Coordinates of N, CA, C and O and ligand atoms in Angstrom, one line a residue:
X248 N 83.0 136.7 106.9 CA 83.8 135.7 106.2 C 83.9 136.0 104.7 O 84.9 135.7 104.0
X249 N 83.0 136.8 104.2 CA 83.0 137.1 102.8 C 83.8 138.4 102.4 O 84.0 138.7 101.3
X250 N 84.2 139.1 103.5 CA 85.0 140.3 103.3 C 86.1 140.2 102.3 O 86.3 141.1 101.4
X251 N 86.9 139.2 102.4 CA 88.1 139.0 101.4 C 87.6 138.9 100.0 O 88.2 139.5 99.1
X252 N 86.4 138.3 99.8 CA 85.9 138.2 98.4 C 85.5 139.6 97.9 O 85.8 140.0 96.7
X253 N 84.8 140.4 98.8 CA 84.4 141.7 98.4 C 85.6 142.6 98.0 O 85.6 143.3 97.0
X254 N 86.6 142.5 98.9 CA 87.8 143.3 98.7 C 88.5 142.9 97.4 O 88.9 143.8 96.6
X255 N 88.5 141.6 97.1 CA 89.2 141.1 95.9 C 88.5 141.7 94.7 O 89.1 142.1 93.7
X256 N 87.2 141.7 94.7 CA 86.4 142.1 93.6 C 86.6 143.6 93.4 O 86.8 144.1 92.3
X257 N 86.5 144.4 94.5 CA 86.6 145.8 94.5 C 88.0 146.3 94.0 O 88.1 147.2 93.2
X258 N 89.0 145.6 94.4 CA 90.4 146.0 94.1 C 90.9 145.3 92.9 O 92.0 145.7 92.4
X259 N 90.2 144.3 92.4 CA 90.7 143.6 91.2 C 92.0 142.8 91.5 O 92.8 142.6 90.6
X260 N 92.1 142.3 92.8 CA 93.3 141.6 93.1 C 93.0 140.1 93.5 O 91.8 139.9 94.0
X261 N 93.9 139.2 93.3 CA 93.5 137.8 93.7 C 93.3 137.6 95.2 O 93.9 138.4 96.0
X262 N 92.5 136.7 95.6 CA 92.3 136.4 97.0 C 93.5 135.7 97.6 O 94.1 134.8 97.0
X263 N 93.9 136.2 98.7 CA 95.1 135.6 99.4 C 94.5 134.4 100.1 O 93.6 134.5 100.9
X264 N 95.1 133.2 99.8 CA 94.6 132.0 100.5 C 95.8 131.1 100.9 O 96.8 131.2 100.3
X265 N 95.5 130.2 101.8 CA 96.6 129.4 102.3 C 96.1 127.9 102.2 O 95.0 127.6 102.6
X266 N 97.0 127.1 101.6 CA 96.7 125.7 101.5 C 96.6 125.0 102.8 O 97.5 125.2 103.7
X267 N 95.6 124.1 103.0 CA 95.5 123.4 104.3 C 96.1 122.0 104.0 O 96.7 121.4 104.9
X268 N 95.8 121.5 102.8 CA 96.3 120.2 102.4 C 97.4 120.4 101.4 O 97.0 120.7 100.2
X269 N 98.6 120.2 101.7 CA 99.7 120.3 100.7 C 100.8 119.4 101.0 O 101.4 119.4 102.1
X270 N 101.2 118.6 100.0 CA 102.3 117.6 100.2 C 103.6 118.3 99.8 O 103.6 119.2 99.0
X271 N 104.7 117.8 100.3 CA 106.0 118.3 99.9 C 106.3 117.9 98.4 O 105.7 117.0 97.9
X272 N 107.2 118.7 97.8 CA 107.4 118.5 96.3 C 107.8 117.0 96.0 O 107.5 116.6 94.9
X273 N 108.5 116.4 96.9 CA 109.0 115.0 96.6 C 108.0 113.9 96.6 O 108.2 112.8 96.3
X274 N 106.7 114.3 97.0 CA 105.7 113.2 97.0 C 104.7 113.5 95.9 O 104.3 114.6 95.7
X275 N 104.3 112.4 95.3 CA 103.4 112.6 94.1 C 102.0 112.1 94.5 O 101.8 111.1 95.2
X276 N 101.0 112.9 94.2 CA 99.6 112.5 94.5 C 98.7 112.9 93.3 O 99.0 113.9 92.7
X277 N 97.7 112.1 93.1 CA 96.9 112.4 91.9 C 95.4 112.1 92.4 O 95.1 110.9 92.8
X278 N 94.5 113.0 92.3 CA 93.2 112.8 92.8 C 92.4 111.8 92.0 O 91.8 110.9 92.5
X279 N 92.5 111.9 90.7 CA 91.6 111.1 89.8 C 91.7 109.6 90.1 O 90.6 108.9 90.2
X280 N 92.9 109.1 90.3 CA 93.0 107.7 90.5 C 92.3 107.2 91.8 O 91.7 106.2 91.9
X281 N 92.3 108.1 92.8 CA 91.7 107.8 94.1 C 90.1 107.8 93.9 O 89.4 107.0 94.5
X282 N 89.7 108.8 93.2 CA 88.2 109.0 93.1 C 87.7 107.8 92.3 O 86.7 107.2 92.6
X283 N 88.4 107.5 91.2 CA 88.0 106.3 90.4 C 88.0 105.0 91.1 O 87.3 104.1 90.8
X284 N 88.9 104.9 92.1 CA 89.0 103.7 92.9 C 87.9 103.7 94.0 O 87.9 102.7 94.8
X285 N 87.1 104.7 94.1 CA 86.0 104.7 95.0 C 86.2 105.3 96.3 O 85.5 105.1 97.3
X286 N 87.3 106.2 96.4 CA 87.5 106.9 97.7 C 86.7 108.1 97.7 O 86.6 108.9 96.8
X287 N 86.0 108.4 98.9 CA 85.2 109.6 99.0 C 86.1 110.7 99.5 O 87.1 110.5 100.2
X288 N 85.7 111.9 99.2 CA 86.5 113.1 99.6 C 86.7 113.1 101.1 O 87.8 113.4 101.6
X289 N 85.6 112.8 101.8 CA 85.7 112.9 103.3 C 86.7 111.8 103.9 O 87.1 112.0 105.0
X290 N 87.0 110.8 103.2 CA 87.9 109.8 103.7 C 89.3 110.5 104.0 O 89.9 110.2 104.9
X291 N 89.6 111.4 103.2 CA 90.9 112.1 103.3 C 90.8 113.5 103.8 O 91.7 114.1 104.4
X292 N 89.6 114.2 103.6 CA 89.5 115.6 104.0 C 88.6 115.8 105.2 O 88.4 116.9 105.7
X293 N 87.9 114.7 105.6 CA 86.9 114.9 106.7 C 85.6 115.6 106.2 O 85.5 115.9 105.0
X294 N 84.7 115.8 107.1 CA 83.4 116.4 106.7 C 83.5 117.9 106.5 O 83.1 118.7 107.4
X295 N 84.1 118.3 105.4 CA 84.4 119.8 105.2 C 83.2 120.6 105.2 O 83.2 121.8 105.5
X296 N 82.0 120.0 104.9 CA 80.8 120.8 104.9 C 80.3 121.2 106.2 O 79.5 122.1 106.4
X297 N 81.0 120.7 107.3 CA 80.6 121.1 108.7 C 81.7 122.1 109.2 O 81.6 122.5 110.3
X298 N 82.7 122.4 108.4 CA 83.8 123.3 108.9 C 83.6 124.7 108.3 O 83.8 124.9 107.1
X299 N 83.4 125.7 109.2 CA 83.4 127.1 108.8 C 84.8 127.4 108.2 O 84.8 128.2 107.2
X300 N 85.8 126.9 108.7 CA 87.2 127.0 108.1 C 87.7 125.6 107.9 O 87.7 124.8 108.9
X301 N 88.2 125.3 106.8 CA 88.8 124.0 106.5 C 89.9 123.6 107.5 O 90.8 124.4 107.7
X302 N 89.8 122.5 108.1 CA 90.8 122.0 108.9 C 91.4 120.7 108.4 O 90.6 119.9 107.8
X303 N 92.6 120.4 108.7 CA 93.2 119.1 108.3 C 92.8 118.1 109.4 O 93.1 118.2 110.6
X304 N 92.2 117.0 108.9 CA 91.8 115.9 109.9 C 92.7 114.7 109.8 O 92.6 113.8 110.6
X305 N 93.5 114.7 108.7 CA 94.4 113.5 108.5 C 95.8 114.1 108.5 O 96.0 115.2 108.0
X306 N 96.8 113.3 108.9 CA 98.2 113.8 108.9 C 98.7 114.1 107.5 O 99.6 114.9 107.3
X307 N 98.2 113.3 106.5 CA 98.8 113.3 105.2 C 100.3 112.8 105.2 O 101.1 113.1 104.3
X308 N 100.6 112.1 106.3 CA 102.0 111.6 106.4 C 102.2 110.4 105.5 O 101.2 109.8 105.0
X309 N 103.4 110.0 105.3 CA 103.7 108.8 104.5 C 103.0 107.5 105.1 O 102.5 106.7 104.4
X310 N 103.1 107.5 106.4 CA 102.5 106.3 107.1 C 101.0 106.2 106.9 O 100.4 105.2 106.7
X311 N 100.3 107.4 106.8 CA 98.9 107.4 106.6 C 98.6 106.9 105.1 O 97.7 106.1 104.9
X312 N 99.4 107.4 104.2 CA 99.2 106.9 102.8 C 99.4 105.4 102.7 O 98.5 104.7 102.2
X313 N 100.4 105.0 103.3 CA 100.7 103.5 103.3 C 99.7 102.7 104.0 O 99.3 101.6 103.5
X314 N 99.2 103.2 105.1 CA 98.1 102.5 105.8 C 97.0 102.1 104.9 O 96.5 101.0 105.0
X315 N 96.6 103.0 104.0 CA 95.5 102.6 103.0 C 96.1 101.8 101.9 O 95.5 100.9 101.4
X316 N 97.2 102.2 101.4 CA 97.8 101.5 100.2 C 98.0 100.0 100.5 O 98.0 99.2 99.5
X317 N 98.2 99.7 101.7 CA 98.4 98.2 102.0 C 97.1 97.5 101.8 O 97.1 96.3 101.6
X318 N 96.0 98.1 102.1 CA 94.7 97.4 102.0 C 93.6 98.4 101.5 O 92.7 98.7 102.3
X319 N 93.7 98.9 100.3 CA 92.7 100.0 99.9 C 91.3 99.5 99.9 O 90.4 100.3 100.1
X320 N 91.0 98.3 99.6 CA 89.6 97.8 99.5 C 88.8 98.1 100.8 O 87.6 98.4 100.7
X321 N 89.5 98.1 101.9 CA 88.8 98.3 103.2 C 88.3 99.7 103.3 O 87.4 100.0 104.1
X322 N 88.8 100.6 102.4 CA 88.4 102.0 102.5 C 87.4 102.4 101.4 O 87.0 103.6 101.3
X323 N 87.0 101.5 100.6 CA 86.1 101.8 99.6 C 84.8 102.3 100.1 O 84.2 101.8 101.0
X324 N 84.3 103.4 99.6 CA 83.0 104.0 100.0 C 81.9 103.3 99.3 O 82.0 103.0 98.1
X325 N 80.7 103.2 100.0 CA 79.6 102.5 99.3 C 79.2 103.2 98.0 O 78.8 102.5 97.1
X326 N 79.3 104.5 98.0 CA 78.9 105.3 96.8 C 79.8 104.9 95.6 O 79.6 105.4 94.5
X327 N 80.9 104.1 95.9 CA 81.8 103.8 94.8 C 81.1 103.1 93.7 O 81.6 103.1 92.6
X328 N 79.9 102.5 94.0 CA 79.2 101.8 93.0 C 79.0 102.7 91.8 O 78.9 102.3 90.6
X329 N 78.8 104.0 92.1 CA 78.6 105.0 91.0 C 79.7 105.0 90.0 O 79.5 105.4 88.9
X330 N 80.9 104.6 90.5 CA 82.1 104.6 89.6 C 82.4 103.2 89.1 O 83.5 103.1 88.5
X331 N 81.5 102.3 89.3 CA 81.9 100.9 88.9 C 82.3 100.8 87.5 O 81.6 101.2 86.6
X332 N 83.4 100.1 87.3 CA 83.9 100.0 85.9 C 83.0 99.1 85.1 O 82.9 99.3 83.9
X333 N 82.4 98.1 85.8 CA 81.5 97.2 85.1 C 80.4 97.9 84.3 O 79.9 97.5 83.3
X334 N 80.0 99.1 84.9 CA 78.9 99.9 84.4 C 79.2 100.2 82.9 O 78.3 100.3 82.1
X335 N 80.4 100.3 82.6 CA 80.8 100.7 81.2 C 80.7 99.5 80.2 O 81.0 99.7 79.1
X336 N 80.4 98.4 80.8 CA 80.1 97.2 80.0 C 81.2 96.7 79.0 O 81.2 97.2 77.9
X337 N 82.0 95.9 79.4 CA 82.9 95.1 78.5 C 83.9 95.9 77.6 O 84.7 95.3 76.9
X338 N 83.9 97.2 77.7 CA 84.9 97.9 76.8 C 86.3 97.8 77.4 O 86.6 97.0 78.2
X339 N 87.2 98.6 76.8 CA 88.6 98.6 77.2 C 88.6 99.0 78.7 O 87.9 99.8 79.2
X340 N 89.5 98.3 79.5 CA 89.6 98.6 80.9 C 90.8 99.5 81.2 O 91.9 99.0 81.1
X341 N 90.5 100.8 81.4 CA 91.6 101.7 81.5 C 92.5 101.4 82.7 O 93.7 101.8 82.8
X342 N 91.9 100.7 83.7 CA 92.7 100.4 84.9 C 93.2 99.0 84.9 O 93.6 98.5 86.0
X343 N 93.2 98.4 83.8 CA 93.6 97.0 83.7 C 95.0 96.7 84.3 O 95.3 95.6 84.7
X344 N 95.9 97.7 84.2 CA 97.2 97.5 84.6 C 97.5 98.0 86.1 O 98.6 98.0 86.5
X345 N 96.4 98.4 86.8 CA 96.6 98.8 88.2 C 96.5 97.6 89.0 O 95.8 96.6 88.7
X346 N 97.1 97.6 90.3 CA 97.1 96.5 91.1 C 95.6 96.0 91.4 O 95.3 94.8 91.5
X347 N 94.7 97.0 91.6 CA 93.3 96.6 91.9 C 92.5 96.5 90.6 O 91.3 96.3 90.7
X348 N 93.0 96.8 89.5 CA 92.2 96.8 88.2 C 91.7 95.5 87.8 O 92.2 94.4 88.2
X349 N 90.7 95.5 87.0 CA 90.0 94.3 86.6 C 90.9 93.4 85.8 O 90.7 92.2 85.9
X350 N 91.8 93.9 85.1 CA 92.7 93.1 84.3 C 93.9 92.5 85.0 O 94.7 91.8 84.5
X351 N 94.0 92.9 86.3 CA 95.2 92.5 87.1 C 95.5 91.0 87.1 O 96.6 90.6 86.9
X352 N 94.4 90.2 87.5 CA 94.7 88.8 87.6 C 95.2 88.2 86.2 O 96.1 87.4 86.2
X353 N 94.7 88.7 85.1 CA 95.1 88.2 83.8 C 96.5 88.5 83.6 O 97.3 87.7 83.1
X354 N 96.9 89.8 83.9 CA 98.3 90.2 83.7 C 99.3 89.3 84.6 O 100.3 88.9 84.1
X355 N 98.9 89.2 85.8 CA 99.7 88.4 86.7 C 99.9 87.0 86.2 O 101.0 86.4 86.2
X356 N 98.8 86.4 85.7 CA 98.8 85.1 85.2 C 99.8 85.0 84.0 O 100.5 84.0 83.8
X357 N 99.9 86.1 83.2 CA 100.9 86.1 82.1 C 102.3 86.4 82.5 O 103.1 86.6 81.7
X358 N 102.5 86.6 83.8 CA 103.8 86.9 84.3 C 104.2 88.3 84.2 O 105.4 88.7 84.4
X359 N 103.2 89.2 83.9 CA 103.6 90.7 83.9 C 103.5 91.2 85.3 O 102.5 91.0 86.0
X360 N 104.6 91.8 85.8 CA 104.6 92.3 87.1 C 103.9 93.6 87.3 O 104.1 94.5 86.5
X361 N 103.0 93.7 88.3 CA 102.3 95.0 88.6 C 102.9 95.5 89.9 O 102.8 94.8 90.9
X362 N 103.5 96.7 89.9 CA 104.1 97.1 91.2 C 103.1 97.3 92.3 O 102.0 97.8 92.0
X363 N 103.3 96.8 93.5 CA 102.4 97.0 94.5 C 102.3 98.5 94.9 O 103.2 99.3 94.7
X364 N 101.2 98.9 95.4 CA 100.9 100.3 95.8 C 101.8 100.8 96.9 O 101.9 102.0 97.2
X365 N 102.6 99.9 97.5 CA 103.5 100.3 98.6 C 104.9 100.6 98.1 O 105.8 101.0 98.8
X366 N 105.1 100.3 96.8 CA 106.5 100.6 96.3 C 106.8 102.1 96.3 O 106.0 102.9 95.9
X367 N 108.1 102.4 96.6 CA 108.5 103.8 96.8 C 108.2 104.6 95.6 O 107.8 105.7 95.7
X368 N 108.4 104.0 94.4 CA 108.3 104.8 93.2 C 106.8 105.2 92.8 O 106.6 106.0 91.9
X369 N 105.9 104.6 93.5 CA 104.5 105.0 93.3 C 104.3 106.4 93.7 O 103.7 107.2 93.0
X370 N 104.9 106.8 94.8 CA 104.7 108.2 95.3 C 106.0 109.1 95.2 O 105.9 110.3 95.4
X371 N 107.1 108.5 94.9 CA 108.4 109.3 94.8 C 109.0 108.9 93.4 O 109.0 107.8 93.0
X372 N 109.6 110.0 92.8 CA 110.3 109.7 91.5 C 111.7 109.3 91.7 O 112.3 109.6 92.7
Ligands
LIG675 C1 93.0 109.5 98.9 C2 92.9 110.8 99.7 C3 92.1 111.9 99.0 C4 90.9 111.9 98.5 C5 89.9 110.8 98.4 C6 90.6 113.3 98.1 N1 91.7 114.1 98.4 FE1 91.8 116.1 98.0 N2 93.8 116.1 98.6 C7 94.4 114.9 99.1 C8 95.8 115.2 99.2 C9 96.9 114.3 99.7 C10 96.0 116.6 98.9 C11 97.3 117.4 98.8 C12 97.8 117.2 97.4 C13 99.1 117.8 97.0 O1 99.6 118.6 97.8 O2 99.7 117.5 96.0 C14 94.7 117.1 98.5 C15 94.3 118.4 98.1 C16 93.1 118.9 97.9 C17 92.7 120.2 97.7 C18 93.6 121.4 97.8 C19 93.5 121.8 99.3 C20 94.4 122.9 99.7 O3 94.5 123.1 101.0 O4 95.1 123.5 99.0 C21 91.4 120.3 97.4 C22 90.5 121.5 97.2 C23 90.9 118.9 97.4 N3 91.9 118.1 97.7 C24 89.6 118.5 97.2 C25 89.1 117.2 97.1 C26 87.8 116.8 96.7 C27 86.7 117.8 96.3 C28 87.7 115.4 96.8 C29 86.6 114.5 96.4 C30 86.1 114.6 95.0 C31 89.1 115.0 97.3 N4 89.9 116.1 97.4 C32 89.4 113.7 97.5 C33 93.9 113.7 99.3 C34 92.6 113.3 98.9
LIG676 C1 91.9 105.8 101.6 C2 92.9 105.1 100.8 C3 94.0 105.8 100.2 C4 94.8 106.8 100.8 C5 94.6 107.4 102.1 C6 95.8 107.1 99.8 N1 95.7 106.4 98.7 FE1 96.8 106.5 97.0 N2 95.7 105.0 96.1 C7 94.6 104.4 96.7 C8 94.0 103.5 95.7 C9 92.8 102.6 96.0 C10 94.7 103.7 94.5 C11 94.4 103.1 93.2 C12 94.7 101.6 93.1 C13 94.2 101.0 91.9 O1 93.4 101.6 91.1 O2 94.7 99.9 91.6 C14 95.8 104.7 94.8 C15 96.7 105.1 93.9 C16 97.7 106.0 94.1 C17 98.7 106.4 93.1 C18 98.7 106.0 91.7 C19 99.4 104.7 91.5 C20 99.6 104.3 90.1 O3 100.4 103.4 89.9 O4 99.0 104.9 89.2 C21 99.5 107.4 93.8 C22 100.7 108.1 93.1 C23 99.0 107.5 95.1 N3 97.9 106.7 95.3 C24 99.6 108.3 96.1 C25 99.1 108.5 97.4 C26 99.7 109.4 98.3 C27 100.9 110.2 98.1 C28 98.9 109.3 99.5 C29 99.0 110.0 100.8 C30 99.2 111.5 100.7 C31 97.8 108.4 99.2 N4 98.0 107.9 97.9 C32 96.8 108.1 100.1 C33 94.2 104.5 98.0 C34 94.6 105.5 98.9
LIG677 C1 101.7 105.8 99.2 C2 102.7 106.9 99.0 C3 104.1 106.7 99.5 C4 104.9 105.5 99.3 C5 104.6 104.2 98.6 C6 106.2 105.9 99.9 N1 106.1 107.2 100.4 FE1 107.7 108.2 101.2 N2 106.5 109.8 101.5 C7 105.2 109.9 101.1 C8 104.6 111.2 101.6 C9 103.2 111.7 101.3 C10 105.7 111.8 102.2 C11 105.6 113.2 102.9 C12 105.1 113.1 104.2 C13 105.1 114.3 105.0 O1 105.4 115.4 104.5 O2 104.7 114.2 106.3 C14 106.8 110.9 102.2 C15 108.1 111.3 102.7 C16 109.2 110.5 102.5 C17 110.6 110.9 102.9 C18 110.9 112.2 103.5 C19 110.8 112.1 105.0 C20 111.1 113.4 105.6 O3 111.4 113.4 106.9 O4 111.0 114.5 105.0 C21 111.4 109.8 102.6 C22 112.9 109.8 102.8 C23 110.6 108.8 102.0 N3 109.3 109.2 102.0 C24 111.1 107.6 101.5 C25 110.3 106.5 101.1 C26 110.8 105.2 100.7 C27 112.2 104.7 100.9 C28 109.7 104.5 100.3 C29 109.6 103.0 99.9 C30 110.1 102.1 100.9 C31 108.5 105.4 100.3 N4 108.9 106.6 100.8 C32 107.3 105.0 99.9 C33 104.5 108.9 100.5 C34 104.9 107.7 100.1

């Protein structure tokens, strides 16, 4: 398994590798927002630590994205507590304007519209 690494080092050439998880250009994805919302890597990538070679365990189709975006709370990982915004105690809430952000009810109350996570422009420009 390590032969390509040895070759790369000896020849001074980059390792040839193939993406297993790759969305088409027209779809937008950002890891940070998902991790901060408490999604675990394995929710989307499966138990990669058991895979000698990484395999795709989710379709990464639009339907799959939407399935979670309709009800993301159901997918929150228990370890999400580690990322709890409350932990930072009373400071500015960077996620205040997100649908699930702490400031969302306040914004809605003031009549500020927060686009739902299922709106096309969330993932497409
Ligand atoms: C909400 C689902 C989701 C979560 C959670 C998530 N990922 Fe991803 N990951 C994706 C998607 C979708 C892509 C493809 C992105 C693209 O093509 O723009 C991706 C791509 C990747 C890639 C590139 C893989 C390749 O084949 O080129 C790596 C590496 C990766 N993720 C690691 C992680 C790690 C580490 C974590 C946890 C810290 C994580 N991801 C959490 C959905 C997720
Ligand atoms: C397991 C649940 C889950 C899956 C699967 C998932 N998402 Fe998300 N996504 C979320 C959550 C939760 C948020 C953040 C919501 C918040 O903070 O209010 C989010 C936020 C986003 C945002 C940022 C929205 C914004 O306004 O900043 C984009 C873009 C996005 N997701 C794209 C995708 C795409 C594309 C896929 C499929 C490849 C995907 N997501 C799959 C749960 C998920
Ligand atoms: C949560 C993220 C997300 C949202 C919201 C979303 N899409 Fe997508 N969409 C995707 C992803 C990811 C793909 C690529 C899927 C794939 O390659 O299998 C995609 C693909 C597409 C495609 C290309 C299909 C094809 O056969 O190539 C069209 C058209 C599209 N979306 C339209 C829409 C429309 C219209 C909406 C709003 C009603 C929407 N999408 C909302 C994530 C999203």
